GROMACS .gro file of C-alpha atoms in nm:
model
  507
    1MET     CA    1   7.299  17.016  33.569
    2ALA     CA    2   7.154  17.025  33.213
    3LYS     CA    3   7.356  16.928  32.914
    4GLU     CA    4   7.524  17.203  32.723
    5PRO     CA    5   7.338  17.292  32.403
    6MET     CA    6   7.500  17.238  32.066
    7VAL     CA    7   7.542  17.613  32.032
    8GLN     CA    8   7.846  17.723  32.224
    9VAL     CA    9   7.741  17.977  32.480
   10GLU     CA   10   7.895  18.251  32.688
   11THR     CA   11   7.717  18.405  32.981
   12LYS     CA   12   7.871  18.741  33.066
   13THR     CA   13   7.726  19.053  33.214
   14VAL     CA   14   7.750  19.389  33.040
   15ALA     CA   15   8.017  19.503  33.281
   16SER     CA   16   8.243  19.206  33.209
   17ARG     CA   17   8.249  19.254  32.833
   18PRO     CA   18   8.255  19.571  32.624
   19ALA     CA   19   8.060  19.593  32.300
   20GLU     CA   20   8.241  19.421  32.019
   21GLY     CA   21   8.403  19.631  31.755
   22LYS     CA   22   8.326  19.413  31.453
   23GLU     CA   23   8.058  19.169  31.350
   24ASP     CA   24   8.087  18.843  31.536
   25ALA     CA   25   8.459  18.833  31.598
   26PRO     CA   26   8.564  18.488  31.722
   27ARG     CA   27   8.616  18.455  32.093
   28ALA     CA   28   8.927  18.334  32.273
   29PRO     CA   29   8.988  17.966  32.199
   30SER     CA   30   8.888  17.686  32.430
   31SER     CA   31   8.961  17.391  32.204
   32THR     CA   32   8.972  17.298  31.841
   33ARG     CA   33   8.627  17.185  31.748
   34GLY     CA   34   8.563  16.978  31.436
   35ALA     CA   35   8.200  16.897  31.509
   36ALA     CA   36   7.932  16.953  31.768
   37PRO     CA   37   8.039  16.928  32.133
   38LYS     CA   38   8.020  16.591  32.303
   39ARG     CA   39   7.686  16.520  32.467
   40LYS     CA   40   7.688  16.526  32.845
   41VAL     CA   41   7.447  16.334  33.064
   42ALA     CA   42   7.201  16.562  33.244
   43LYS     CA   43   7.153  16.510  33.616
   44ALA     CA   44   6.812  16.396  33.735
   45GLY     CA   45   6.571  16.683  33.794
   46ALA     CA   46   6.786  16.933  33.602
   47LEU     CA   47   6.604  17.209  33.418
   48THR     CA   48   6.654  17.241  33.045
   49LYS     CA   49   6.691  17.586  32.892
   50LEU     CA   50   6.445  17.773  32.673
   51PHE     CA   51   6.616  17.937  32.375
   52VAL     CA   52   6.440  18.226  32.202
   53LEU     CA   53   6.567  18.250  31.843
   54ASP     CA   54   6.613  18.578  31.657
   55THR     CA   55   6.513  18.584  31.288
   56ASN     CA   56   6.873  18.621  31.169
   57VAL     CA   57   6.966  18.283  31.323
   58LEU     CA   58   6.701  18.102  31.116
   59MET     CA   59   6.810  18.289  30.803
   60HIS     CA   60   7.177  18.213  30.874
   61ASP     CA   61   7.127  17.838  30.934
   62PRO     CA   62   6.782  17.697  30.847
   63MET     CA   63   6.871  17.373  31.030
   64CYS     CA   64   6.945  17.554  31.357
   65LEU     CA   65   6.619  17.423  31.510
   66PHE     CA   66   6.782  17.080  31.546
   67ARG     CA   67   7.110  17.201  31.703
   68PHE     CA   68   6.997  17.251  32.064
   69GLU     CA   69   6.994  16.889  32.190
   70GLU     CA   70   6.740  16.844  32.474
   71HIS     CA   71   6.661  17.214  32.516
   72ASP     CA   72   6.338  17.382  32.403
   73ILE     CA   73   6.307  17.653  32.138
   74PHE     CA   74   6.060  17.943  32.139
   75LEU     CA   75   5.973  18.149  31.831
   76PRO     CA   76   5.801  18.486  31.887
   77MET     CA   77   5.527  18.577  31.635
   78ILE     CA   78   5.730  18.872  31.505
   79VAL     CA   79   6.006  18.626  31.400
   80LEU     CA   80   5.760  18.442  31.174
   81GLU     CA   81   5.649  18.777  31.036
   82GLU     CA   82   6.009  18.878  30.955
   83LEU     CA   83   6.079  18.534  30.806
   84ASP     CA   84   5.784  18.584  30.574
   85GLY     CA   85   5.913  18.926  30.472
   86HIS     CA   86   6.253  18.787  30.363
   87LYS     CA   87   6.139  18.481  30.165
   88LYS     CA   88   6.124  18.647  29.821
   89GLY     CA   89   6.425  18.662  29.592
   90MET     CA   90   6.718  18.445  29.484
   91THR     CA   91   6.967  18.550  29.751
   92GLU     CA   92   7.118  18.309  30.003
   93VAL     CA   93   6.913  18.477  30.280
   94ALA     CA   94   6.587  18.430  30.086
   95ARG     CA   95   6.663  18.064  30.017
   96ASN     CA   96   6.739  18.003  30.384
   97ALA     CA   97   6.417  18.181  30.488
   98ARG     CA   98   6.214  17.956  30.257
   99GLN     CA   99   6.389  17.642  30.386
  100ALA     CA  100   6.328  17.747  30.749
  101SER     CA  101   5.958  17.802  30.667
  102ARG     CA  102   5.934  17.454  30.509
  103THR     CA  103   6.098  17.301  30.817
  104LEU     CA  104   5.846  17.473  31.046
  105ASP     CA  105   5.560  17.354  30.822
  106ALA     CA  106   5.688  16.994  30.833
  107LEU     CA  107   5.708  17.001  31.214
  108ALA     CA  108   5.359  17.148  31.245
  109GLY     CA  109   5.217  16.892  31.000
  110THR     CA  110   5.329  16.574  31.182
  111ASN     CA  111   5.068  16.339  31.328
  112GLY     CA  112   4.949  16.441  31.672
  113ALA     CA  113   5.126  16.777  31.661
  114ASP     CA  114   4.978  17.023  31.911
  115ILE     CA  115   5.114  17.378  31.892
  116ALA     CA  116   4.965  17.460  32.232
  117VAL     CA  117   5.191  17.214  32.417
  118GLY     CA  118   5.490  17.234  32.178
  119LEU     CA  119   5.602  17.040  31.871
  120PRO     CA  120   5.857  16.759  31.926
  121LEU     CA  121   6.169  16.853  31.729
  122ASP     CA  122   6.255  16.488  31.659
  123ALA     CA  123   5.926  16.429  31.475
  124THR     CA  124   6.089  16.469  31.132
  125GLY     CA  125   6.376  16.226  31.197
  126HIS     CA  126   6.634  16.449  31.370
  127ILE     CA  127   6.674  16.226  31.673
  128GLU     CA  128   6.953  16.442  31.819
  129ALA     CA  129   6.696  16.715  31.895
  130GLN     CA  130   6.511  16.603  32.207
  131GLY     CA  131   6.340  16.931  32.297
  132LYS     CA  132   6.018  17.096  32.181
  133LEU     CA  133   5.944  17.389  31.953
  134ARG     CA  134   5.704  17.643  32.102
  135PHE     CA  135   5.532  17.929  31.923
  136GLN     CA  136   5.392  18.249  32.070
  137THR     CA  137   5.019  18.169  32.063
  138GLU     CA  138   4.896  18.448  32.292
  139PRO     CA  139   4.991  18.807  32.379
  140LEU     CA  140   5.257  18.833  32.649
  141ASN     CA  141   5.269  19.107  32.910
  142TYR     CA  142   5.601  19.284  32.941
  143SER     CA  143   5.736  19.630  33.008
  144LEU     CA  144   6.046  19.775  32.842
  145PRO     CA  145   6.217  20.110  32.907
  146THR     CA  146   6.047  20.401  32.728
  147SER     CA  147   6.375  20.472  32.544
  148LEU     CA  148   6.318  20.156  32.334
  149PRO     CA  149   6.059  20.215  32.055
  150GLN     CA  150   5.779  19.961  32.104
  151GLY     CA  151   5.711  19.905  31.733
  152LYS     CA  152   6.059  19.787  31.637
  153ALA     CA  153   6.087  19.410  31.578
  154ASP     CA  154   6.409  19.370  31.784
  155ASN     CA  155   6.246  19.537  32.083
  156GLN     CA  156   5.936  19.319  32.055
  157ILE     CA  157   6.161  19.009  32.068
  158LEU     CA  158   6.337  19.151  32.376
  159GLY     CA  159   5.994  19.204  32.533
  160VAL     CA  160   5.902  18.840  32.467
  161VAL     CA  161   6.228  18.724  32.630
  162GLU     CA  162   6.152  18.941  32.935
  163ALA     CA  163   5.798  18.800  32.964
  164LEU     CA  164   5.919  18.440  32.928
  165ARG     CA  165   6.190  18.496  33.189
  166LEU     CA  166   5.922  18.594  33.443
  167GLN     CA  167   5.677  18.325  33.331
  168TYR     CA  168   5.922  18.032  33.334
  169ALA     CA  169   6.135  18.128  33.637
  170PRO     CA  170   6.357  17.969  33.764
  171ARG     CA  171   6.409  17.809  33.422
  172GLU     CA  172   6.683  17.976  33.219
  173VAL     CA  173   6.555  18.173  32.916
  174VAL     CA  174   6.824  18.271  32.665
  175LEU     CA  175   6.808  18.488  32.353
  176VAL     CA  176   7.016  18.357  32.060
  177SER     CA  177   7.101  18.621  31.797
  178LYS     CA  178   7.367  18.691  31.533
  179ASP     CA  179   7.312  19.065  31.584
  180ILE     CA  180   7.573  19.212  31.820
  181ASN     CA  181   7.367  19.521  31.907
  182MET     CA  182   7.069  19.302  31.988
  183ARG     CA  183   7.280  19.099  32.232
  184VAL     CA  184   7.422  19.414  32.390
  185LYS     CA  185   7.071  19.558  32.440
  186ALA     CA  186   6.953  19.230  32.592
  187ARG     CA  187   7.239  19.224  32.842
  188ALA     CA  188   7.176  19.589  32.928
  189LEU     CA  189   6.820  19.486  33.023
  190GLY     CA  190   6.951  19.202  33.240
  191LEU     CA  191   6.855  18.930  32.990
  192GLU     CA  192   7.078  18.640  32.890
  193ALA     CA  193   7.194  18.654  32.528
  194GLU     CA  194   7.434  18.444  32.322
  195ASP     CA  195   7.573  18.424  31.970
  196TYR     CA  196   7.483  18.124  31.754
  197GLN     CA  197   7.810  17.930  31.749
  198ASN     CA  198   7.722  17.597  31.589
  199ASP     CA  199   7.827  17.711  31.241
  200LYS     CA  200   8.184  17.777  31.354
  201VAL     CA  201   8.432  17.503  31.266
  202LEU     CA  202   8.693  17.655  31.498
  203GLU     CA  203   8.673  17.883  31.798
  204ASP     CA  204   8.985  18.066  31.684
  205GLY     CA  205   9.168  18.091  31.353
  206GLU     CA  206   9.501  18.023  31.526
  207PHE     CA  207   9.398  17.659  31.567
  208LEU     CA  208   9.344  17.609  31.194
  209TYR     CA  209   9.540  17.317  31.049
  210SER     CA  210   9.855  17.467  30.895
  211GLY     CA  211   9.953  17.170  30.679
  212ALA     CA  212  10.315  17.168  30.803
  213LEU     CA  213  10.484  17.040  31.117
  214ALA     CA  214  10.835  17.116  31.246
  215LEU     CA  215  11.009  16.801  31.365
  216PRO     CA  216  11.159  16.836  31.715
  217PRO     CA  217  11.536  16.899  31.752
  218ASP     CA  218  11.583  16.552  31.904
  219PHE     CA  219  11.394  16.381  31.618
  220TRP     CA  220  11.688  16.182  31.479
  221SER     CA  221  11.815  16.080  31.824
  222LYS     CA  222  11.468  15.948  31.920
  223HIS     CA  223  11.361  15.801  31.585
  224GLY     CA  224  11.693  15.749  31.401
  225LYS     CA  225  11.755  15.391  31.518
  226THR     CA  226  11.423  15.264  31.386
  227VAL     CA  227  11.412  15.460  31.059
  228GLU     CA  228  11.396  15.251  30.743
  229SER     CA  229  11.483  15.430  30.415
  230TRP     CA  230  11.483  15.347  30.044
  231GLN     CA  231  11.523  15.522  29.710
  232GLN     CA  232  11.256  15.530  29.440
  233GLY     CA  233  11.325  15.746  29.137
  234LEU     CA  234  11.418  16.099  29.245
  235HIS     CA  235  11.261  16.059  29.588
  236THR     CA  236  11.385  15.908  29.915
  237PHE     CA  237  11.133  15.740  30.144
  238TYR     CA  238  11.162  15.707  30.522
  239ARG     CA  239  10.949  15.476  30.734
  240ILE     CA  240  10.941  15.611  31.089
  241SER     CA  241  10.781  15.501  31.413
  242GLY     CA  242  10.768  15.660  31.752
  243PRO     CA  243  10.577  15.919  31.957
  244ILE     CA  244  10.538  16.168  31.670
  245VAL     CA  245  10.337  15.935  31.442
  246PRO     CA  246   9.994  15.993  31.611
  247GLU     CA  247  10.033  16.367  31.542
  248LEU     CA  248  10.075  16.320  31.166
  249LEU     CA  249   9.814  16.332  30.889
  250ILE     CA  250   9.828  16.210  30.529
  251ASN     CA  251   9.975  16.478  30.294
  252GLN     CA  252  10.102  16.683  30.589
  253PHE     CA  253  10.448  16.834  30.536
  254VAL     CA  254  10.723  16.782  30.792
  255PHE     CA  255  11.055  16.959  30.806
  256PHE     CA  256  11.371  16.931  31.013
  257GLU     CA  257  11.611  17.225  31.033
  258ALA     CA  258  11.899  17.234  31.279
  259PRO     CA  259  12.243  17.398  31.262
  260GLY     CA  260  12.516  17.155  31.164
  261GLU     CA  261  12.274  16.880  31.058
  262PRO     CA  262  12.126  16.797  30.716
  263SER     CA  263  11.779  16.942  30.664
  264LEU     CA  264  11.478  16.726  30.580
  265TYR     CA  265  11.168  16.839  30.388
  266ALA     CA  266  10.913  16.564  30.330
  267ARG     CA  267  10.545  16.481  30.296
  268VAL     CA  268  10.354  16.211  30.483
  269THR     CA  269  10.232  15.962  30.222
  270GLU     CA  270  10.119  15.671  30.439
  271ILE     CA  271  10.016  15.609  30.799
  272ARG     CA  272   9.971  15.250  30.905
  273ALA     CA  273   9.931  15.140  31.267
  274LYS     CA  274  10.225  15.302  31.451
  275THR     CA  275  10.440  15.377  31.149
  276ALA     CA  276  10.439  15.657  30.890
  277VAL     CA  277  10.610  15.690  30.552
  278LEU     CA  278  10.774  16.021  30.459
  279LYS     CA  279  10.856  16.110  30.098
  280THR     CA  280  11.114  16.377  30.017
  281LEU     CA  281  11.001  16.672  29.804
  282LYS     CA  282  11.095  16.807  29.465
  283ASP     CA  283  11.294  17.128  29.514
  284TYR     CA  284  11.114  17.402  29.324
  285ASN     CA  285  11.352  17.659  29.477
  286HIS     CA  286  11.607  17.554  29.215
  287LEU     CA  287  11.598  17.718  28.872
  288LYS     CA  288  11.615  17.383  28.689
  289HIS     CA  289  11.277  17.292  28.842
  290ALA     CA  290  11.112  17.629  28.767
  291VAL     CA  291  10.739  17.610  28.691
  292TRP     CA  292  10.654  17.837  28.395
  293GLY     CA  293  10.965  18.039  28.483
  294VAL     CA  294  10.863  18.072  28.849
  295THR     CA  295  11.080  17.941  29.133
  296THR     CA  296  10.960  17.923  29.492
  297ARG     CA  297  11.127  18.156  29.740
  298ASN     CA  298  11.062  17.995  30.077
  299ARG     CA  299  10.982  17.668  30.248
  300GLU     CA  300  10.602  17.701  30.249
  301GLN     CA  301  10.591  17.803  29.882
  302ASN     CA  302  10.789  17.490  29.796
  303PHE     CA  303  10.540  17.279  29.993
  304ALA     CA  304  10.251  17.444  29.806
  305MET     CA  305  10.410  17.387  29.464
  306ASN     CA  306  10.457  17.017  29.543
  307LEU     CA  307  10.082  16.993  29.606
  308LEU     CA  308   9.990  17.198  29.299
  309MET     CA  309  10.204  16.985  29.065
  310ASP     CA  310  10.100  16.645  29.206
  311PRO     CA  311   9.835  16.479  28.982
  312GLU     CA  312   9.728  16.256  29.273
  313VAL     CA  313   9.614  16.557  29.476
  314ASP     CA  314   9.268  16.664  29.353
  315PHE     CA  315   9.195  16.938  29.605
  316VAL     CA  316   9.443  17.199  29.733
  317THR     CA  317   9.371  17.479  29.981
  318LEU     CA  318   9.613  17.770  30.024
  319THR     CA  319   9.579  18.034  30.294
  320GLY     CA  320   9.810  18.321  30.372
  321ASN     CA  321   9.841  18.697  30.397
  322ALA     CA  322   9.855  18.933  30.102
  323GLY     CA  323  10.161  18.885  29.883
  324THR     CA  324  10.249  18.528  29.980
  325GLY     CA  325  10.225  18.410  29.618
  326LYS     CA  326   9.899  18.208  29.623
  327THR     CA  327   9.758  18.321  29.287
  328LEU     CA  328  10.092  18.334  29.105
  329MET     CA  329  10.189  17.978  29.202
  330ALA     CA  330   9.842  17.840  29.125
  331LEU     CA  331   9.845  18.003  28.779
  332ALA     CA  332  10.204  17.898  28.700
  333ALA     CA  333  10.128  17.536  28.798
  334GLY     CA  334   9.803  17.548  28.601
  335LEU     CA  335   9.964  17.682  28.281
  336THR     CA  336  10.242  17.422  28.295
  337GLN     CA  337   9.997  17.135  28.336
  338VAL     CA  338   9.753  17.267  28.074
  339LEU     CA  339   9.994  17.382  27.800
  340ASP     CA  340  10.307  17.171  27.857
  341ASP     CA  341  10.191  16.848  28.024
  342ARG     CA  342   9.839  16.845  27.866
  343ARG     CA  343   9.712  16.703  28.194
  344TYR     CA  344   9.409  16.935  28.199
  345THR     CA  345   9.223  17.093  27.906
  346GLU     CA  346   9.188  17.447  28.045
  347ILE     CA  347   9.202  17.669  28.354
  348ILE     CA  348   8.871  17.789  28.498
  349MET     CA  349   8.896  18.081  28.738
  350THR     CA  350   8.622  18.219  28.963
  351ARG     CA  351   8.596  18.422  29.281
  352ALA     CA  352   8.346  18.555  29.533
  353THR     CA  353   8.236  18.899  29.407
  354VAL     CA  354   8.222  19.082  29.741
  355SER     CA  355   8.315  19.451  29.721
  356VAL     CA  356   8.562  19.608  29.961
  357GLY     CA  357   8.390  19.947  29.926
  358GLU     CA  358   8.070  20.066  29.760
  359ASP     CA  359   7.937  19.851  29.474
  360ILE     CA  360   8.006  19.994  29.127
  361GLY     CA  361   7.664  19.887  28.997
  362PHE     CA  362   7.567  19.688  28.689
  363LEU     CA  363   7.834  19.605  28.433
  364PRO     CA  364   7.787  19.567  28.057
  365GLY     CA  365   7.893  19.274  27.843
  366THR     CA  366   7.910  18.897  27.856
  367GLU     CA  367   7.963  18.687  28.170
  368GLU     CA  368   8.340  18.701  28.119
  369GLU     CA  369   8.339  19.079  28.061
  370LYS     CA  370   8.125  19.136  28.371
  371MET     CA  371   8.378  18.939  28.576
  372GLY     CA  372   8.666  19.144  28.430
  373PRO     CA  373   8.690  19.409  28.707
  374TRP     CA  374   8.701  19.133  28.970
  375MET     CA  375   8.987  18.960  28.793
  376GLY     CA  376   9.255  19.228  28.830
  377ALA     CA  377   9.466  18.976  29.024
  378LEU     CA  378   9.460  18.744  28.722
  379ASP     CA  379   9.584  19.019  28.488
  380ASP     CA  380   9.860  19.123  28.731
  381ASN     CA  381   9.989  18.768  28.764
  382LEU     CA  382   9.969  18.693  28.392
  383GLU     CA  383  10.182  19.003  28.336
  384VAL     CA  384  10.449  18.857  28.570
  385LEU     CA  385  10.429  18.514  28.404
  386ALA     CA  386  10.459  18.667  28.054
  387LYS     CA  387  10.786  18.839  28.152
  388THR     CA  388  10.947  18.507  28.243
  389GLU     CA  389  10.968  18.420  27.871
  390THR     CA  390  11.250  18.652  27.756
  391SER     CA  391  11.398  18.461  27.459
  392ALA     CA  392  11.093  18.476  27.229
  393GLY     CA  393  11.098  18.849  27.156
  394GLU     CA  394  10.801  19.086  27.138
  395TRP     CA  395  10.603  18.889  26.877
  396GLY     CA  396  10.666  18.562  27.053
  397ARG     CA  397  10.546  18.702  27.387
  398ALA     CA  398  10.232  18.840  27.222
  399ALA     CA  399  10.155  18.499  27.069
  400THR     CA  400  10.217  18.329  27.406
  401ASN     CA  401   9.983  18.574  27.579
  402GLU     CA  402   9.712  18.501  27.320
  403LEU     CA  403   9.754  18.127  27.375
  404ILE     CA  404   9.741  18.167  27.752
  405ARG     CA  405   9.425  18.379  27.734
  406SER     CA  406   9.254  18.120  27.514
  407ARG     CA  407   9.312  17.852  27.782
  408ILE     CA  408   9.185  18.055  28.079
  409LYS     CA  409   8.808  18.086  28.123
  410ILE     CA  410   8.664  18.329  28.377
  411LYS     CA  411   8.331  18.213  28.522
  412SER     CA  412   8.082  18.365  28.764
  413MET     CA  413   7.987  18.158  29.070
  414ASN     CA  414   7.620  18.250  29.015
  415PHE     CA  415   7.592  18.004  28.726
  416MET     CA  416   7.785  17.711  28.869
  417ARG     CA  417   7.496  17.497  28.996
  418GLY     CA  418   7.431  17.192  28.781
  419ARG     CA  419   7.764  17.210  28.596
  420THR     CA  420   8.028  16.936  28.584
  421PHE     CA  421   8.392  17.014  28.504
  422LEU     CA  422   8.583  16.739  28.321
  423ASN     CA  423   8.966  16.747  28.316
  424LYS     CA  424   8.972  17.111  28.425
  425TYR     CA  425   9.210  17.301  28.653
  426VAL     CA  426   8.974  17.513  28.867
  427ILE     CA  427   9.101  17.809  29.073
  428ILE     CA  428   8.865  17.958  29.334
  429ASP     CA  429   9.012  18.290  29.447
  430GLU     CA  430   8.905  18.492  29.755
  431ALA     CA  431   8.749  18.172  29.895
  432GLN     CA  432   8.744  18.320  30.247
  433ASN     CA  433   8.427  18.511  30.147
  434LEU     CA  434   8.232  18.191  30.070
  435THR     CA  435   7.990  18.026  30.312
  436PRO     CA  436   8.031  17.650  30.375
  437LYS     CA  437   7.722  17.588  30.161
  438GLN     CA  438   7.866  17.785  29.867
  439MET     CA  439   8.198  17.604  29.907
  440LYS     CA  440   8.020  17.266  29.890
  441THR     CA  441   7.836  17.377  29.574
  442LEU     CA  442   8.164  17.467  29.401
  443ILE     CA  443   8.370  17.163  29.507
  444THR     CA  444   8.096  16.918  29.403
  445ARG     CA  445   8.121  17.052  29.044
  446ALA     CA  446   8.439  16.845  28.999
  447GLY     CA  447   8.416  16.563  28.747
  448PRO     CA  448   8.681  16.300  28.657
  449GLY     CA  449   9.032  16.438  28.615
  450THR     CA  450   8.956  16.782  28.762
  451LYS     CA  451   9.176  16.957  29.019
  452ILE     CA  452   9.039  17.237  29.241
  453ILE     CA  453   9.254  17.499  29.414
  454CYS     CA  454   9.091  17.718  29.682
  455MET     CA  455   9.285  18.025  29.792
  456GLY     CA  456   9.216  18.302  30.038
  457ASN     CA  457   9.330  18.523  30.322
  458LEU     CA  458   9.124  18.468  30.637
  459GLN     CA  459   9.222  18.816  30.759
  460GLN     CA  460   9.026  18.976  30.471
  461ILE     CA  461   8.668  18.852  30.512
  462ASP     CA  462   8.417  19.100  30.366
  463THR     CA  463   8.097  18.890  30.378
  464PRO     CA  464   7.858  19.000  30.660
  465TYR     CA  465   7.819  18.753  30.951
  466LEU     CA  466   8.113  18.543  30.825
  467THR     CA  467   8.416  18.505  31.052
  468GLU     CA  468   8.744  18.313  31.048
  469GLY     CA  469   8.573  18.028  31.231
  470SER     CA  470   8.269  17.999  31.002
  471SER     CA  471   8.423  18.078  30.660
  472GLY     CA  472   8.379  17.819  30.386
  473LEU     CA  473   8.758  17.812  30.342
  474THR     CA  474   8.811  17.719  30.708
  475PHE     CA  475   8.533  17.461  30.669
  476ALA     CA  476   8.705  17.302  30.367
  477VAL     CA  477   9.051  17.297  30.529
  478ASP     CA  478   8.917  17.129  30.843
  479LYS     CA  479   8.698  16.870  30.667
  480PHE     CA  480   8.956  16.766  30.404
  481LYS     CA  481   9.264  16.735  30.628
  482GLY     CA  482   9.402  16.383  30.622
  483TRP     CA  483   9.226  16.280  30.298
  484PRO     CA  484   9.486  16.114  30.070
  485HIS     CA  485   9.387  16.323  29.765
  486SER     CA  486   9.386  16.666  29.926
  487GLY     CA  487   9.645  16.896  30.077
  488HIS     CA  488   9.668  17.227  30.259
  489ILE     CA  489   9.945  17.472  30.336
  490THR     CA  490   9.944  17.805  30.515
  491LEU     CA  491  10.188  18.040  30.342
  492ALA     CA  492  10.378  18.237  30.603
  493ARG     CA  493  10.615  18.480  30.431
  494GLY     CA  494  10.515  18.764  30.202
  495GLU     CA  495  10.721  18.790  29.883
  496ARG     CA  496  10.546  19.087  29.722
  497SER     CA  497  10.761  19.379  29.842
  498ARG     CA  498  10.912  19.515  30.160
  499LEU     CA  499  10.639  19.781  30.165
  500ALA     CA  500  10.358  19.523  30.146
  501ASP     CA  501  10.523  19.303  30.412
  502TYR     CA  502  10.565  19.594  30.652
  503ALA     CA  503  10.207  19.711  30.591
  504SER     CA  504  10.073  19.360  30.667
  505GLU     CA  505  10.251  19.368  31.002
  506VAL     CA  506  10.181  19.720  31.127
  507LEU     CA  507   9.844  19.820  30.978
   0.00000   0.00000   0.00000
C-alpha cells in the first residue's frame, strides 16, 4: 500500500457526510500533530496517487507542491490561467500566486526537464518530494452533466479530474481543494476530493497546549518522599521526580487543589533528566500585589500575570473567550513596566484589521488615526485602568491619562516589515486572524529587550480559509511551547459580566 501523502486526507462518499456549514471547519481529532505525518514505507508494486491541485491550494500555500511525498501532482491548464489572473497586487493572495509561479518556473528550468514526461519535484533541492509534477499538455476528453456550465473554471477542473480518472485507472486520482463547494460537487460526481490539511498545526483546537496542568490527587503520596525543597527570596522551589516529569514542559504551570490539603501553584523552571524544578508563583490575587490597580480574579489570570510580569519571558501567548481579561492584564502589566519599572520604553499595540461585518471604507488621517476605530478595546481598557487611580482627583487623573497616551503607540501591521523594536512592550491583539506567515513577520520584529504578547480568541476567526488548526496564533502556541523564554496560558473563566458569560455559553 502506498505511503500516505503529507496532506491529511479523508475519503468519504456524499452520503456519509453532509455539506459543511462553514469554511473548512476542523474535523474530529485523530492525534495532536506538530509536523508532517511520519513517512511510511510503501509496499513493493504499490500505486502512488495522482493529486490534481485546485488554484486556491497554490494561492494558500505556494510550497504545497513539495508536501505530497512520493505522489505525483497534476496541474490543469485552467489553474495556470487563474494563477496568472491573481498575481497582480500587494495582497497575501497575490504574493503567494507570484511565489507559486516562480516555483513552477524553477522546476521547468532545471537541466533535463521534460514537461511531457513530468518534472521531478526534488530537482530544486526538496528531497522529501519524490513524485513528479505533470501539466495538462493536450486537450482531455470528458463529459460532465449538462447542469454544470462548461465555461466555469471549477467545472473545467472537475472535467480534468474525470478524464484523468478514466485515463489512469486503476490509479487513484484525487482532487485537492480548499473550496468546500468544489469538494461537494466532486463527490456528487463520484470523484475523490480532499481538503489541503498540511497547513493545520492541530486537527482539533481541543488538543491545543493549555499551558497549565492539574496535578493528580495522589501527587504528594507518590512524589512526596522524593521531593526536595528550598527557599530563595519570596519563592519556594521543589525538585520532583517520578512518572509526571515526562509530561511537563518548561514554563508550564502546575496546580494542586484538594479539600483539606494545602494548595500548590507553581511554574516549571527546569527539566533535567528525570527531575523537574517547580517555582511557586507571586500571588497577584492579593491587593498588595496589584498591577496598576488590577488584581487577578482566578487561577488562570494569576498564571498569565506571572508570565506578563516576568522579564525573562520574552514571548507570551494568551487565548480565551471574550471577557477573560486578556487585553486588560496585558495593558496593566505593560503600563507598570513602562512607567513604574522603566523596563521598556513604550507600549506598541497592533491588531489584525479584519471586519466582523461590512467594511466601513477608507478612513482619513494619520496611521494612528486610521487605526483608531479598530482600537476600541484599547480605549475601553484604558478607561478601566484610569479609574483605579482614585486619590489623585480629576486633574491628576487627566494628567495620568495624558502620560499613558504618550507611552502607547498604535501601529498598523501593513508597515511592520523591515522594522526592529528595541526595548518595546508589543501587544498583538486579535492574533487569531493572522496567518502563520504574518505571525512570523511580526514576531521577528523583536530586537534586544523587547517583549511580545499575542492575544486572541480562537472561537472568533474572521479571516477566510483560516481555522482553529491553521491560525497563526495556534501555530505560535504550538511552536513556542517548552522554550525557556516563552509562556502560554488559556484563560478559562470570563470576568466581564454575568450577561457576557451566559452569552458565551448559550449563543
